[in-house]
GROMACS .gro file of C-alpha atoms in nm:
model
  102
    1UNK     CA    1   5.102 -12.286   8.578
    2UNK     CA    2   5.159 -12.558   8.340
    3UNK     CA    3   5.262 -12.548   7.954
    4UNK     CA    4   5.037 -12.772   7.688
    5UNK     CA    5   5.057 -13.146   7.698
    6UNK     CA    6   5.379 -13.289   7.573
    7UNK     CA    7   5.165 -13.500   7.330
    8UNK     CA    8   4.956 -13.191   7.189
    9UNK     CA    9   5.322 -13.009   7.177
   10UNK     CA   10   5.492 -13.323   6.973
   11UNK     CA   11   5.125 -13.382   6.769
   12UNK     CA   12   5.135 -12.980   6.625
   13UNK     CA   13   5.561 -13.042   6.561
   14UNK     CA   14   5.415 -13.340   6.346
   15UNK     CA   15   5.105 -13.144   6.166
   16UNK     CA   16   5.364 -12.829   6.064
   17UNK     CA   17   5.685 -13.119   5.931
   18UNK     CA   18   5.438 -13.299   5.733
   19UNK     CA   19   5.179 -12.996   5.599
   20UNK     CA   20   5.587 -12.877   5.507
   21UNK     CA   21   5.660 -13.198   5.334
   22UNK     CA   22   5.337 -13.192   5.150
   23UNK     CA   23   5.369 -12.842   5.028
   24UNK     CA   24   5.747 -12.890   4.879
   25UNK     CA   25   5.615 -13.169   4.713
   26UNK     CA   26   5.333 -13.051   4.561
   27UNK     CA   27   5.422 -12.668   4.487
   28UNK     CA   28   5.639 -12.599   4.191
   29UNK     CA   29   5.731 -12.198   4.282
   30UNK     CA   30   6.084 -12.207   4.443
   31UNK     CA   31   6.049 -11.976   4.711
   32UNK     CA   32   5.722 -12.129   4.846
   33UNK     CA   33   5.941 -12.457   4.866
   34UNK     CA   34   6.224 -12.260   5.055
   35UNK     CA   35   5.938 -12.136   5.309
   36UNK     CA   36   5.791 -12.509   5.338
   37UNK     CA   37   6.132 -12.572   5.421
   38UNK     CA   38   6.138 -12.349   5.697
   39UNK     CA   39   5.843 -12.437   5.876
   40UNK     CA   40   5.922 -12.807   5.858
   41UNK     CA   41   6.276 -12.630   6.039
   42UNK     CA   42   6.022 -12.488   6.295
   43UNK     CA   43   5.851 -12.794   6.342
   44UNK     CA   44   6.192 -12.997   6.428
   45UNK     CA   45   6.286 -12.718   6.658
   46UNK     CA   46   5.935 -12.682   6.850
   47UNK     CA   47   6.033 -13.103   6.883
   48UNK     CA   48   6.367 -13.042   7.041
   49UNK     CA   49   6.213 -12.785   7.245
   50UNK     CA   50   5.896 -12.954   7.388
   51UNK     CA   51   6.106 -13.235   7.475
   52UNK     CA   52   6.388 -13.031   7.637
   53UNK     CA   53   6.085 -12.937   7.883
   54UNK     CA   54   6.007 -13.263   7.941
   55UNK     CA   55   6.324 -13.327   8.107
   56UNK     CA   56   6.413 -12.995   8.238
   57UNK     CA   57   6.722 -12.989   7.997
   58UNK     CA   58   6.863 -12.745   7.791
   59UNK     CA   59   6.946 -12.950   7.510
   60UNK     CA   60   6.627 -12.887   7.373
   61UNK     CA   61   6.733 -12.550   7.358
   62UNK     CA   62   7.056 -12.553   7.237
   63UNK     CA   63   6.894 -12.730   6.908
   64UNK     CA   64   6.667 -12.533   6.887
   65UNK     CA   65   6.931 -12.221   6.849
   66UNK     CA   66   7.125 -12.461   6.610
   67UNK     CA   67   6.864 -12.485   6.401
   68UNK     CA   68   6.777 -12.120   6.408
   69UNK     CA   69   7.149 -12.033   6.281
   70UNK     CA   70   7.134 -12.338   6.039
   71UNK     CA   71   6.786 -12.210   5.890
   72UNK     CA   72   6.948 -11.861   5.843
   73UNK     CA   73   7.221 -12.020   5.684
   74UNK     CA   74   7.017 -12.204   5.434
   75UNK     CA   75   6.785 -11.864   5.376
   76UNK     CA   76   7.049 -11.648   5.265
   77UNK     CA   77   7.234 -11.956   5.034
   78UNK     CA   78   6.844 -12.050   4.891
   79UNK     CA   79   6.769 -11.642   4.832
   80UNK     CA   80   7.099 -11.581   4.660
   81UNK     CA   81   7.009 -11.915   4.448
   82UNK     CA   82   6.664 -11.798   4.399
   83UNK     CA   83   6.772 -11.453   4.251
   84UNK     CA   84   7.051 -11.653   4.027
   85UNK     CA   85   6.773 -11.846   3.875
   86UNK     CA   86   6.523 -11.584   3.827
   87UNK     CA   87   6.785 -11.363   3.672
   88UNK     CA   88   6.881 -11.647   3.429
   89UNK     CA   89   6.535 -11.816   3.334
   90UNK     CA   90   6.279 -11.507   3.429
   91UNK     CA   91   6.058 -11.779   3.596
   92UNK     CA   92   6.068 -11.909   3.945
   93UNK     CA   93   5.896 -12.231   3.838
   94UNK     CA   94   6.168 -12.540   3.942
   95UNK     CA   95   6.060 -12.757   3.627
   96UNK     CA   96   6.224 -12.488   3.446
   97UNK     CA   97   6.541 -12.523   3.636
   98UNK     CA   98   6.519 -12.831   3.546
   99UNK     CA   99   6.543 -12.803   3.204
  100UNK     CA  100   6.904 -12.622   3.244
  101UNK     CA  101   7.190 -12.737   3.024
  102UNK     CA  102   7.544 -12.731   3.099
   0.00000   0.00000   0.00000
């Protein structure tokens, strides 16, 4: 039994970073941008992954684990952020946090 193509692997990686990119460019509502930001996350670690397999090393892994613990780290900072702003400015809109003085 064989796993997917490494090229179908690294072409879905690229799909998920970029549909990510677009949609915390283009969305204005903080916590969808925290959740693009995950899935481009995702997409880096199915990258270090599918390439890991490709050479029968567990680097691939070991990123990928990094990046688990370094997304988890960034969740609970962003959330506690998130609830900062929101408690602040009522709005979860970032061109209002924008507009903050001082």
């Amino acid at each position: 039994m064989s796993g997917a193509p490494m090229e179908a692997a690294l072409l879905l990686a690229g799909v998920l970073f970029i549909l990510g990119l677009i949609s915390v460019l283009i969305r204005r509502n903080i916590i969808f941008m925290l959740i693009s930001v995950e899935i481009m996350l995702n997409a880096a670690g199915l990258a270090f992954i599918v390439a890991g397999s490709r050479w029968v090393q567990p680097d691939g892994q070991v990123m990928f684990i990094f990046i688990l613990t370094m997304a988890a780290a960034e969740v609970s900072v962003g959330l506690a952020l998130i609830l900062q702003i929101y408690h602040q400015l009522k709005t979860l809109d970032s061109d209002a946090a924008s507009f903050m003085k001082g």
